[in-house]
Coordinates of C-alpha atoms in Angstrom, one line a residue:
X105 CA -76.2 -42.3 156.6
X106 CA -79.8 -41.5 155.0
X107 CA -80.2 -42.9 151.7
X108 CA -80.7 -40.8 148.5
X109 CA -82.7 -41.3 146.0
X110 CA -82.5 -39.1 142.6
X111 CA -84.8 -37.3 139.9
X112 CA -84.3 -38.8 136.9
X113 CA -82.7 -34.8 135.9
X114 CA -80.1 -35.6 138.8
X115 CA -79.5 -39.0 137.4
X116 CA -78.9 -37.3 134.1
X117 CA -76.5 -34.6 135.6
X118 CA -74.4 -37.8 137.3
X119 CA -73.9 -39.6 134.6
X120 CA -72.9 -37.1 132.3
X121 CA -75.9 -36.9 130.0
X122 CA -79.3 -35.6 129.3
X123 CA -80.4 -38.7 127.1
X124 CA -80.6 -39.4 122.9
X125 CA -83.1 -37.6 121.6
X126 CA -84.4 -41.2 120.6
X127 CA -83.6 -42.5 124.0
X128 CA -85.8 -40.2 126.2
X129 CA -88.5 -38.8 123.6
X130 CA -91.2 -41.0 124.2
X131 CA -89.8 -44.3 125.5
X132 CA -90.5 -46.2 122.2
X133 CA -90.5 -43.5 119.0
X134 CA -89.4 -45.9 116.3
X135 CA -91.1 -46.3 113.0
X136 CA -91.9 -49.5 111.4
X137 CA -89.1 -49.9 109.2
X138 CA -86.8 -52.7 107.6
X139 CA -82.9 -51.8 107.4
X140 CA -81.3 -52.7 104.7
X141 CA -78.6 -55.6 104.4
X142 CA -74.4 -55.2 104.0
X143 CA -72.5 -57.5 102.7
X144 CA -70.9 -57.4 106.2
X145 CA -74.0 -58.5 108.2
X146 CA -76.3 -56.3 110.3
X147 CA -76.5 -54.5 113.7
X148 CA -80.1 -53.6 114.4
X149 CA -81.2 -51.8 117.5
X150 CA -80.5 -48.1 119.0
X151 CA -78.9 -46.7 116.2
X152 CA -75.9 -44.9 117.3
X153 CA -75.5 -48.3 119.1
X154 CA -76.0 -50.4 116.2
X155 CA -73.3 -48.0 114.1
X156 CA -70.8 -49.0 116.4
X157 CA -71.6 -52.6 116.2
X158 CA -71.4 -52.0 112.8
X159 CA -68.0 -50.8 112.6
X160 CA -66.8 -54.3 114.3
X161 CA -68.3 -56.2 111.4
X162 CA -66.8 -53.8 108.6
X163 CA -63.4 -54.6 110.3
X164 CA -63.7 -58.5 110.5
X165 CA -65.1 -59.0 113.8
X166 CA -68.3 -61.4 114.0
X167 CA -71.5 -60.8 115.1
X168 CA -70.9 -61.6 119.5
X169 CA -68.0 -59.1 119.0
X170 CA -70.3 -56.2 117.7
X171 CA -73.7 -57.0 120.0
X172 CA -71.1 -56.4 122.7
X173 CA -69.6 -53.5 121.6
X174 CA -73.0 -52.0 120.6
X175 CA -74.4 -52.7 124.3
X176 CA -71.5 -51.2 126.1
X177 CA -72.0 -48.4 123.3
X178 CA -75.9 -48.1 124.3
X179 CA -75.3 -47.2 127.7
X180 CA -73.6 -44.3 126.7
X181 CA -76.1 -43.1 124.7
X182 CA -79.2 -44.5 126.0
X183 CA -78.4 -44.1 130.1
X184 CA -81.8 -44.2 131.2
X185 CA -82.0 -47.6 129.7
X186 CA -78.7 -49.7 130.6
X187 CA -75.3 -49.4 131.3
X188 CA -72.5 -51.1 133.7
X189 CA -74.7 -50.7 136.6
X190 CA -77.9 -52.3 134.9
X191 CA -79.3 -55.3 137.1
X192 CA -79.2 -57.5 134.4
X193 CA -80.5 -59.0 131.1
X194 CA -80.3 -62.5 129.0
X195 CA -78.8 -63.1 125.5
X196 CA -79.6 -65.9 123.3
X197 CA -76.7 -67.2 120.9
X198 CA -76.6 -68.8 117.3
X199 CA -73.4 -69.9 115.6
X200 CA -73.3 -70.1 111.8
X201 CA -74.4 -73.0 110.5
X202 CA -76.6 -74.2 113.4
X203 CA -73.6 -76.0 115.5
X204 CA -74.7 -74.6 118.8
X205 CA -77.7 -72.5 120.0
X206 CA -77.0 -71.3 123.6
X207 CA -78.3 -68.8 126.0
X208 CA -76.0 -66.6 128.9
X209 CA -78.0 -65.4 131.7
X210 CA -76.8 -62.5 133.2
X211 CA -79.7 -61.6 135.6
X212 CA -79.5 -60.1 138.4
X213 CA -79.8 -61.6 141.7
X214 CA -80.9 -60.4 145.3
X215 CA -78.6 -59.8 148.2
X216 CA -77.9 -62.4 150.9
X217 CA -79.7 -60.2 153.2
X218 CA -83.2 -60.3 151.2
X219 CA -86.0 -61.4 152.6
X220 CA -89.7 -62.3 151.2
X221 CA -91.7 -59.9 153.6
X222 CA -88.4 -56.9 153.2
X223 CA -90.8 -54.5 151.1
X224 CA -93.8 -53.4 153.6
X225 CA -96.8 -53.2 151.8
X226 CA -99.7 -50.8 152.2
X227 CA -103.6 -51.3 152.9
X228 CA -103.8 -51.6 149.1
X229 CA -101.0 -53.9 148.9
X230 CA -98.5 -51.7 147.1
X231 CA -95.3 -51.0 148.3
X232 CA -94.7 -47.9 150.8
X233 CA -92.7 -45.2 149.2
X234 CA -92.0 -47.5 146.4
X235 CA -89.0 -48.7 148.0
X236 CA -89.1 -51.7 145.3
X237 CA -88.2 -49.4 142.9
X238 CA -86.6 -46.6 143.9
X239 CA -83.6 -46.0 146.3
X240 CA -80.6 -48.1 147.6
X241 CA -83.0 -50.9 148.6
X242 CA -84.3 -52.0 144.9
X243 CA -80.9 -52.5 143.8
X244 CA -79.1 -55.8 143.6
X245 CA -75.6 -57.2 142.4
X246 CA -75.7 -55.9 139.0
X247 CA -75.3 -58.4 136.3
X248 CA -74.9 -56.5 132.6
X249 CA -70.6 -56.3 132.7
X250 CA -70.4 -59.8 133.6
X251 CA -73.1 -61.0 131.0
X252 CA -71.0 -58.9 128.4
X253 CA -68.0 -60.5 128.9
X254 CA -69.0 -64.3 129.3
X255 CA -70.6 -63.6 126.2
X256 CA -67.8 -62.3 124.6
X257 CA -64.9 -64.5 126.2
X258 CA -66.4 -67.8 125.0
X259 CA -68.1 -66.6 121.3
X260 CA -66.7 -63.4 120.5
X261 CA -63.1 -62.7 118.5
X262 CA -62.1 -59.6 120.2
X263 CA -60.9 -58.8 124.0
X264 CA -62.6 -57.0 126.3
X265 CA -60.9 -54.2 126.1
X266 CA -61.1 -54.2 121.7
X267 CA -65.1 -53.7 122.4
X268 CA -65.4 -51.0 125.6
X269 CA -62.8 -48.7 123.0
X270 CA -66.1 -46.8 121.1
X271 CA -67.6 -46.5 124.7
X272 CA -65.0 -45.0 126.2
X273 CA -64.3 -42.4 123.3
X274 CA -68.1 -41.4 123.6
X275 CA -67.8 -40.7 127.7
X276 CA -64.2 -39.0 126.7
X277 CA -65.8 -36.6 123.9
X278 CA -69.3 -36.5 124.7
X279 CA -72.4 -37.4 122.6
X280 CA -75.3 -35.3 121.8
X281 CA -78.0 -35.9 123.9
X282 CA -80.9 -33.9 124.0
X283 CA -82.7 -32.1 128.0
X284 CA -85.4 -33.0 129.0
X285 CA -88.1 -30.8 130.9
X286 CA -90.8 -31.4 133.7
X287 CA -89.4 -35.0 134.8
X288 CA -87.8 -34.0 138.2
X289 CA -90.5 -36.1 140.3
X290 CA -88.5 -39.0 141.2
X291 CA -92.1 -41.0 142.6
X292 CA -93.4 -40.9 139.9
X293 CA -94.3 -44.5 138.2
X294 CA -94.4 -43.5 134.9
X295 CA -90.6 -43.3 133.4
X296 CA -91.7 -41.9 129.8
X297 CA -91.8 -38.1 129.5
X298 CA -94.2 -36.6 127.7
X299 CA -93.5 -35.8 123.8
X300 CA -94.4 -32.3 124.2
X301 CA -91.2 -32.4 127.1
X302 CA -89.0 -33.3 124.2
X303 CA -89.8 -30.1 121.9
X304 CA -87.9 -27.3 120.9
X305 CA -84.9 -28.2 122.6
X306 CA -81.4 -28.5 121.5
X307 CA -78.8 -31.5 121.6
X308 CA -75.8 -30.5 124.3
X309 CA -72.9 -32.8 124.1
X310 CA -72.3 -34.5 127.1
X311 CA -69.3 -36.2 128.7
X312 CA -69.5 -38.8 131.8
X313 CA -65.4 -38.6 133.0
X314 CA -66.2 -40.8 135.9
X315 CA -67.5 -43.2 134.0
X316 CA -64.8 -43.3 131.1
X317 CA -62.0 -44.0 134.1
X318 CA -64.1 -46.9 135.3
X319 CA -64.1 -48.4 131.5
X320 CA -60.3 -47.5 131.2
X321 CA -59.6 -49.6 134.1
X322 CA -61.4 -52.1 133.0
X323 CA -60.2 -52.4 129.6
X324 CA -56.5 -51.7 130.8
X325 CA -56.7 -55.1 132.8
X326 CA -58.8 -56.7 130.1
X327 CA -61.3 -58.0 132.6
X328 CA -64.2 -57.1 134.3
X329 CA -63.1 -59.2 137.1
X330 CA -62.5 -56.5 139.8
X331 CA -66.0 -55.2 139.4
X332 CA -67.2 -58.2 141.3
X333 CA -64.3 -59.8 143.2
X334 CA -61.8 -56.8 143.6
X335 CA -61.0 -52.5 144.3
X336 CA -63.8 -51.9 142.4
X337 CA -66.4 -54.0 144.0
X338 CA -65.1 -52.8 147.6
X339 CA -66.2 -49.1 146.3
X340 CA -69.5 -50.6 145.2
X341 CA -70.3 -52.1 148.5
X342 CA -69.4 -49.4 150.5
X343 CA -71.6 -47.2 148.7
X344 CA -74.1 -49.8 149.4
X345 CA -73.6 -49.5 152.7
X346 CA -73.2 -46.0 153.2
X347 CA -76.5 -45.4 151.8
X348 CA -78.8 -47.6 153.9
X349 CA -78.7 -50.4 150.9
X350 CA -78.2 -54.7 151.2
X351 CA -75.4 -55.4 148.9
X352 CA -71.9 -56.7 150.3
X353 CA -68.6 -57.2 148.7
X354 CA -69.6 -61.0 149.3
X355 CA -72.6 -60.5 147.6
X356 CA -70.6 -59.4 144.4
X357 CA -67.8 -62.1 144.6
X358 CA -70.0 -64.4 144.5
X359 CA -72.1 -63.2 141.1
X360 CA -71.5 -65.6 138.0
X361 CA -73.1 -64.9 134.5
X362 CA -73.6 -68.4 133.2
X363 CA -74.2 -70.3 130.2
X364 CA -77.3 -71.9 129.6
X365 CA -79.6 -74.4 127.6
X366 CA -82.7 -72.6 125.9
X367 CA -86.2 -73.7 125.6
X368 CA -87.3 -75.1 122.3
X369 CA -90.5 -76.2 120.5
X370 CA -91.1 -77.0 117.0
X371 CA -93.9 -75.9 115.0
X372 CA -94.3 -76.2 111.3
X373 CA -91.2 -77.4 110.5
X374 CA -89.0 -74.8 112.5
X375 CA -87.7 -74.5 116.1
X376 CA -88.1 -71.6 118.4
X377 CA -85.5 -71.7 120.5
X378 CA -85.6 -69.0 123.4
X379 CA -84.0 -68.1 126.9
X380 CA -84.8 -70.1 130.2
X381 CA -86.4 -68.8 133.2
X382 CA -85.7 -66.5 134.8
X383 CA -86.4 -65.2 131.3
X384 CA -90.2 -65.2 130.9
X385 CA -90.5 -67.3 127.1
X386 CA -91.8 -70.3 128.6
X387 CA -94.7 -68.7 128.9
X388 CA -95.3 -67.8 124.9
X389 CA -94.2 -71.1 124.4
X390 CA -97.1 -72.3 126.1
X391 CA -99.1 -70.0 124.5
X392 CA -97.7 -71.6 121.0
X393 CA -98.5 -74.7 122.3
X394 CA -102.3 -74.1 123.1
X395 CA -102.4 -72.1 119.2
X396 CA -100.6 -76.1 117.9
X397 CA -103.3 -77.9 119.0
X398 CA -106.4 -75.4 118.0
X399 CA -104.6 -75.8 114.7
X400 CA -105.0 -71.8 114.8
X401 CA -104.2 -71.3 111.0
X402 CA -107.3 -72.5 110.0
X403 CA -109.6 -70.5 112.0
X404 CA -111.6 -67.5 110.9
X405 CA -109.6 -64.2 111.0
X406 CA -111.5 -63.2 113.8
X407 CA -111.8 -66.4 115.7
X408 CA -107.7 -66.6 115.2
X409 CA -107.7 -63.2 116.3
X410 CA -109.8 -64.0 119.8
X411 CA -107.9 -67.4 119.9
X412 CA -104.1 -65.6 120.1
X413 CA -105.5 -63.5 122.6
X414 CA -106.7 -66.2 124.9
X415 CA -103.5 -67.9 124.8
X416 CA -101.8 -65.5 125.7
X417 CA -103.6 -64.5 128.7
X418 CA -103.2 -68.0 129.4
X419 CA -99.4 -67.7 129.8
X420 CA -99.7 -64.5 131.2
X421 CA -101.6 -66.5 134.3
X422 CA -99.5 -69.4 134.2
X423 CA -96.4 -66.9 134.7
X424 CA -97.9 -64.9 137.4
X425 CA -99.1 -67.9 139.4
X426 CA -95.9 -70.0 138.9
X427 CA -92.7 -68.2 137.4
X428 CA -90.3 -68.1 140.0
X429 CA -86.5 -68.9 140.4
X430 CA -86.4 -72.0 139.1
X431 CA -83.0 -72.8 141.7
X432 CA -84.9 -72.0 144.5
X433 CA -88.5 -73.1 143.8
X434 CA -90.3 -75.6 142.0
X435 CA -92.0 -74.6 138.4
X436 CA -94.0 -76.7 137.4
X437 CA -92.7 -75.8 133.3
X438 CA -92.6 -79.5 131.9
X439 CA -96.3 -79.9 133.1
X440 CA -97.0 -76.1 132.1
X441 CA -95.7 -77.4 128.5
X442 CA -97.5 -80.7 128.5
X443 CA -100.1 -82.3 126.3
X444 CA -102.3 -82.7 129.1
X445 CA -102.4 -79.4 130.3
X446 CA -102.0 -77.6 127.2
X447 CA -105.0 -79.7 125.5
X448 CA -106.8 -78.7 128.6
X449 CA -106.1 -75.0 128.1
X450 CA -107.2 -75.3 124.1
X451 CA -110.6 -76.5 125.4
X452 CA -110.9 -73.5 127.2
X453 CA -109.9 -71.4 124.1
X454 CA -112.4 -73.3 122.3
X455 CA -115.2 -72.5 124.8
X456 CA -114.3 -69.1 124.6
X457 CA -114.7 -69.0 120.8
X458 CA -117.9 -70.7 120.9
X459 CA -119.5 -68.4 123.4
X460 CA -117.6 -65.5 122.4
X461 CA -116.3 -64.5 126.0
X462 CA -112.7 -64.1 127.2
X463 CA -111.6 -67.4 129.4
X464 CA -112.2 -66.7 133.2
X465 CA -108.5 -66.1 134.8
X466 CA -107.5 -64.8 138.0
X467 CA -104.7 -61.8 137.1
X468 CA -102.8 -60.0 139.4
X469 CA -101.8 -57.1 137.0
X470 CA -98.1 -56.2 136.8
X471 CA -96.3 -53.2 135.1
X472 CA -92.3 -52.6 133.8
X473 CA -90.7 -50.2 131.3
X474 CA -87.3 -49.7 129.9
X475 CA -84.7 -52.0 128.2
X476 CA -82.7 -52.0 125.1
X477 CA -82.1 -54.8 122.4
X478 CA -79.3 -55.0 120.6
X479 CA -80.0 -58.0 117.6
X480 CA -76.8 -58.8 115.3
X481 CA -75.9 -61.4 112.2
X482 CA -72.7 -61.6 110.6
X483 CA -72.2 -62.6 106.8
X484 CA -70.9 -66.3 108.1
X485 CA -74.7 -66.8 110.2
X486 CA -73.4 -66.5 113.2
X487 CA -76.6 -64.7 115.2
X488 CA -77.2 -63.3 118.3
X489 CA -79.2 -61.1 120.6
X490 CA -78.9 -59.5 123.6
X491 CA -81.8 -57.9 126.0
X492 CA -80.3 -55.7 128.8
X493 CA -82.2 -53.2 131.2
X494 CA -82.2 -51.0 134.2
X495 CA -85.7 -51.4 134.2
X496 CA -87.6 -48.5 134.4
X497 CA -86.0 -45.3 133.6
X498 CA -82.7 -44.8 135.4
X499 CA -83.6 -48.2 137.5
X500 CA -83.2 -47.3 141.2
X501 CA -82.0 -43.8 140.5
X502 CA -79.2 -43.9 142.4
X503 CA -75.4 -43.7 141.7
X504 CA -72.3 -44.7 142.2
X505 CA -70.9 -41.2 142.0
X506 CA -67.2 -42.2 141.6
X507 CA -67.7 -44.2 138.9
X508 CA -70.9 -42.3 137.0
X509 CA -72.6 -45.4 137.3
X510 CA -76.4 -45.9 137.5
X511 CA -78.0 -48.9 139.4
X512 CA -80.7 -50.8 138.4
X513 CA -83.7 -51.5 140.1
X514 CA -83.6 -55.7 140.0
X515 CA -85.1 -55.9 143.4
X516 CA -88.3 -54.5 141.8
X517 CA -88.8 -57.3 139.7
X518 CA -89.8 -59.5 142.1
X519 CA -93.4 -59.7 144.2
X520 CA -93.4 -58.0 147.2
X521 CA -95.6 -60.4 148.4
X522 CA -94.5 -63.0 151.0
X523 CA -95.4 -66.2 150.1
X524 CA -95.4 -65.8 146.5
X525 CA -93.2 -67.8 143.5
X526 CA -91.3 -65.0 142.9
X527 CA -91.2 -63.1 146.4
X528 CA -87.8 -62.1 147.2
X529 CA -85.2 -64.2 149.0
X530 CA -81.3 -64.2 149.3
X531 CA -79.5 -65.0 146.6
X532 CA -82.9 -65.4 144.7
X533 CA -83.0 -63.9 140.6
X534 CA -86.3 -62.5 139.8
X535 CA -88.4 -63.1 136.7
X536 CA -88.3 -60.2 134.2
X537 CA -89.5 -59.4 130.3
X538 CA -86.5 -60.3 128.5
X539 CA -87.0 -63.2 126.2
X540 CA -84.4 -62.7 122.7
X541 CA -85.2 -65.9 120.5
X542 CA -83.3 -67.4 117.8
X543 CA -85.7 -70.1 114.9
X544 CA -84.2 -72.6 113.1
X545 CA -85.2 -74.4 110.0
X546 CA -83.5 -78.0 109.1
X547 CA -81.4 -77.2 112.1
X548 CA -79.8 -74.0 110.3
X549 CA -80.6 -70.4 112.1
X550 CA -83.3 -68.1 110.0
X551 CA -84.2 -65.5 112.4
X552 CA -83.1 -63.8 115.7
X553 CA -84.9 -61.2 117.6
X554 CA -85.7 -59.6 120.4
X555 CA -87.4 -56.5 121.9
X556 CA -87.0 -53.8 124.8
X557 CA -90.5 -52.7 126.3
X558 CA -91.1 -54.2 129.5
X559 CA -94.6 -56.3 130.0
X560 CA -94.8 -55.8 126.4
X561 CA -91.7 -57.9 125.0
X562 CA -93.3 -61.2 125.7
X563 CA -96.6 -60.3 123.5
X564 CA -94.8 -58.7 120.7
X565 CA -92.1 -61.8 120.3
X566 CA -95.1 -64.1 120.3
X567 CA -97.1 -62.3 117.9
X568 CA -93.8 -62.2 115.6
X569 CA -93.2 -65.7 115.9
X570 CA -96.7 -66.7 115.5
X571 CA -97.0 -64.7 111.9
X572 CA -93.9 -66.0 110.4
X573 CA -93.5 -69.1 111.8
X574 CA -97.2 -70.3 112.7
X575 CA -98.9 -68.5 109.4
X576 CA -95.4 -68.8 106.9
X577 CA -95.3 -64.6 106.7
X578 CA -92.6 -63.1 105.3
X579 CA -90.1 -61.5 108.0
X580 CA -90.8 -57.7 107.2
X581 CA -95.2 -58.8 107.2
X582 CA -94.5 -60.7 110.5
X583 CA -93.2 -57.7 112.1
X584 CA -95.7 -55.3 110.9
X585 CA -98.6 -57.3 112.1
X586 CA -100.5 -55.1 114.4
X587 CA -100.3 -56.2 117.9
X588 CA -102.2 -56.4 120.8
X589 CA -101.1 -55.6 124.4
X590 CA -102.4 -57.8 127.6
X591 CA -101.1 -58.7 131.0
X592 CA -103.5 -61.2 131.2
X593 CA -106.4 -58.8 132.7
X594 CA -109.6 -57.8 130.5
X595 CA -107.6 -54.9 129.9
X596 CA -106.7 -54.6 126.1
X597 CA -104.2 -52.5 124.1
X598 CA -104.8 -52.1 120.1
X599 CA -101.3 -50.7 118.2
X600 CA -102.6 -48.9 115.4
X601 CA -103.6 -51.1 112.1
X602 CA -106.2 -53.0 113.4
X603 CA -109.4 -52.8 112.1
X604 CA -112.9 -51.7 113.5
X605 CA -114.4 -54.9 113.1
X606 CA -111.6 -56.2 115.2
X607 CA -112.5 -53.3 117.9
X608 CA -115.7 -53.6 118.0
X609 CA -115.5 -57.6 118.0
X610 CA -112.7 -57.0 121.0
X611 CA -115.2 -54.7 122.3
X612 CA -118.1 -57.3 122.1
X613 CA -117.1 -59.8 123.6
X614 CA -115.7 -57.9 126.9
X615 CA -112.1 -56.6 126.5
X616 CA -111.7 -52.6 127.9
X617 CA -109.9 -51.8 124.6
X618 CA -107.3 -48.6 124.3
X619 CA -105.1 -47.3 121.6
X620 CA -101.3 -48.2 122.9
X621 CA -98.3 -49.4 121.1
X622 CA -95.7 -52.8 121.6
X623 CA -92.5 -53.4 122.1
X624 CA -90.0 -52.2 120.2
X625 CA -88.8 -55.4 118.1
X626 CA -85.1 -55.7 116.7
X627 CA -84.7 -58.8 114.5
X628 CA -82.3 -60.4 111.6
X629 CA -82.6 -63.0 109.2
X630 CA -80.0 -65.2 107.6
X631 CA -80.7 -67.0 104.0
X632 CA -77.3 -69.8 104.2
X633 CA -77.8 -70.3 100.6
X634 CA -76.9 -66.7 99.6
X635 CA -75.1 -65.4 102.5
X636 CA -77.2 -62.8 103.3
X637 CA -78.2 -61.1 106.6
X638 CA -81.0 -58.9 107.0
X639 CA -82.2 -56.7 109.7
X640 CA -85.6 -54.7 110.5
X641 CA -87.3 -53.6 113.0
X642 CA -90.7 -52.6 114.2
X643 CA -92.9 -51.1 116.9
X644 CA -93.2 -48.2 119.6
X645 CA -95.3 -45.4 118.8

């Protein structure tokens, strides 16, 4: 049976919704704003999400119980973003009082039958008809429903089926979610609509029926279990194979969420602790690294300003080169975060400074969308924040009509490239954006955050981290910093607030320099000695 691949308006229509108005206007529309603190704690992140989360903490549930409960919420109202079907996503972990700092990495990962030379590539090296991305082939096991509930079964307070409750009701009743016009060209690469696509129209409540029977099954066993090993996951593989695509039933029994260690490095007396690969933060902690030993706080605005910039497309390169699977290849990570290398890479930086030219790199350029974020703290300290995606909008576009369920598009994370780090290969998880971070000071959890942006989530963490950790900012200054956007390339976004000295410096010295906007950044802070959590966030257009 031919395959099918959907508009992002027919992926609307199956799952039972036209998208938030803050969802699908442009991809990122949030202000720079701080949120103020309850007594309670604080949910930060799409904010008919974040209300539900919200109501967990108001009712004595801690800070795991409503990031859960505000994800499974978000893909309700946010279904170009994530949902059940999503391929995947990472949260990072922080109970009160510093006692453990963990990471669970729900990622997706490729069928049995991948293969590194599976996507055939054009004379330009691109992918023919984008069969990464869209279509039965760029999906893989889906990993968000198990991430969820490992997360919630080992630090959460309520079940499974306590936190799927809100979501449900929403599919059951409907939400308000507001058309969208002109976006019916499934090839297209771009997944945000214009704003002018989002004016003049009115809010229609929407219900997904489908979908709501899928959560009441799960929530009636109180598991998530048959999804992957059971009825459910038989009606997932068939439609798999009905529709030309690589995922078995084996393929899904054999899917684990896990528990893992994070990353850490210390830097002026606090420690940024952040998810492992296949989770991309490696690569600002190199970055941090480099900034360590130019002692970057004492440099000339400009000179820091050059000097961030040139670390980062350091780690960009470093990723793009190396980042693969770190099961199935070898990363070189303890050498990438070594004094040797990273003294090596700040005498570059300083070159680059002196001469006033970018440091030579060789970028192959890469290019993601979508996400959400969902950043909590309840009033005991206990902190957590969890990224999870489709990837770009609606992921593969296709759907597991029965259930109303969108797939994500994990395959397209990896290179097509044979050959490569990061190539496809069975059973192989792909590096992606998602990089939530927790910092400690004196072993005690300050600050969690995270972002949802694609290519941009790595660069706006680091430039947060960087300000209040590196330069001693306050939290709501750290956020507001203006950012800059890179992949590495000479290629340069500005987000508004930089200066035009620092334009025409950027501009100077080589950097193709455009207006554009970061990652949309959900954080909280924790003060132990008063009790008191705080959220804000910051970023998008």
């Amino acid at each position: 049976m031919a395959q099918k691949n959907y508009s992002r308006r027919e992926m609307l229509r199956l799952t039972g919704g036209l998208g938030t108005a803050l969802a699908l206007a442009p991809e990122f529309c949030f202000a720079k704003t701080e949120n103020s603190s309850n007594p309670f704690g604080v949910v930060v992140g799409d904010p008919v999400a974040a209300k539900v989360g919200e109501d967990f903490l108001k009712n004595g549930g801690n800070a795991i119980d409503a990031a859960v409960a505000a994800a499974f919420a978000g893909g309700i109202v946010s279904p170009s973003k994530c949902g059940v079907g999503g391929y995947g996503g990472h949260a990072i972990i922080a109970l009160a009082g510093g006692k453990k700092i963990t990471a669970i990495d729900f990622n997706s990962v490729a069928p049995a039958a991948a293969r590194e030379d599976m996507f055939p590539l054009d004379e330009k090296g691109r992918v023919k008809n984008k069969l990464n991305a869209i279509g039965w082939l760029a999906a893989a096991v889906p990993g968000t429903l198990a991430g969820l509930q490992l997360t919630l079964e080992r630090y959460g307070t309520r079940s499974l089926r306590d936190v799927l409750a809100p979501a449900i009701q929403m599919c059951e009743e409907g939400v308000y979610l507001v058309p969208i016009k002109g976006i019916d060209d499934a090839s297209r690469n771009d997944p945000r609509p214009d704003s002018a696509q989002t004016e003049n129209v009115v809010p229609e409540k929407k219900r997904n029926l489908a979908l709501a029977k899928l959560l009441k099954t799960l929530a009636a066993r109180n598991s998530a279990d048959s999804f992957y090993r059971g009825d459910i996951a038989r009606k997932i593989a068939d439609a798999f194979q009905k529709n030309g695509g690589l995922v078995t039933f084996a393929d899904l029994a054999t899917y684990h969420a896990r528990e893992v260690a994070p990353l850490k490095l210390d830097w002026n007396g606090m420690t940024i602790h952040t998810a492992p690969l296949t989770a991309p933060g490696v690569m600002f902690l190199e970055s941090i690294s480099i900034l360590k030993a130019l002692d970057w706080k004492k440099l000339p605005a400009l000179q820091r300003l050059h000097a961030k910039l040139e670390a980062m497309r350091i780690g960009w390169a470093d990723r793009l080169e190396y980042f693969g699977d770190p099961e199935k290849i070898d990363v070189p990570m303890e050498k990438l975060l070594s004094s040797n290398h990273v003294s090596a890479m700040a005498e570059k930086v300083r070159t680059a400074l002196k001469t006033q030219q970018p440091v030579a790199l060789r970028i192959d350029s890469t290019e993601d969308e979508g996400t959400m974020n969902i950043t909590a703290a309840d009033r005991h300290g206990n902190m957590i924040a969890i990224t999870l995606t489709h990837g770009g909008s609606y992921g593969a576009r296709v759907s597991v009509e029965e259930f109303g369920m969108v797939l994500g598009h994990g395959m397209w994370r990896f290179d097509p490239r044979p050959g490569h780090a990061n190539s496809p290969g069975p059973g192989k998880r792909a590096v992606n954006n998602m990089c939530p971070t927790v910092v400690t000071q004196h072993g005690k959890p300050i600050l969690v955050l995270g972002a949802a942006g694609g290519t941009r989530i790595p660069n706006s963490i680091y430039e947060v981290l960087i300000n209040f950790v590196g330069l001693g900012a306050s939290m709501v200054k750290a956020m507001n910093v203006p950012r800059l956007g890179t992949t590495g390339g000479l290629k340069l976004g500005l987000e508004k607030g930089h200066s035009p000295e620092e334009e025409a410096f950027l501009k100077k010295i080589g950097y193709k320099v455009s207006n554009a906007f970061s990652a949309y950044v959900s954080a909280a802070t924790f003060d132990g000695k008063s009790g008191t959590a705080r959220g804000i966030s910051s970023g998008g257009i």
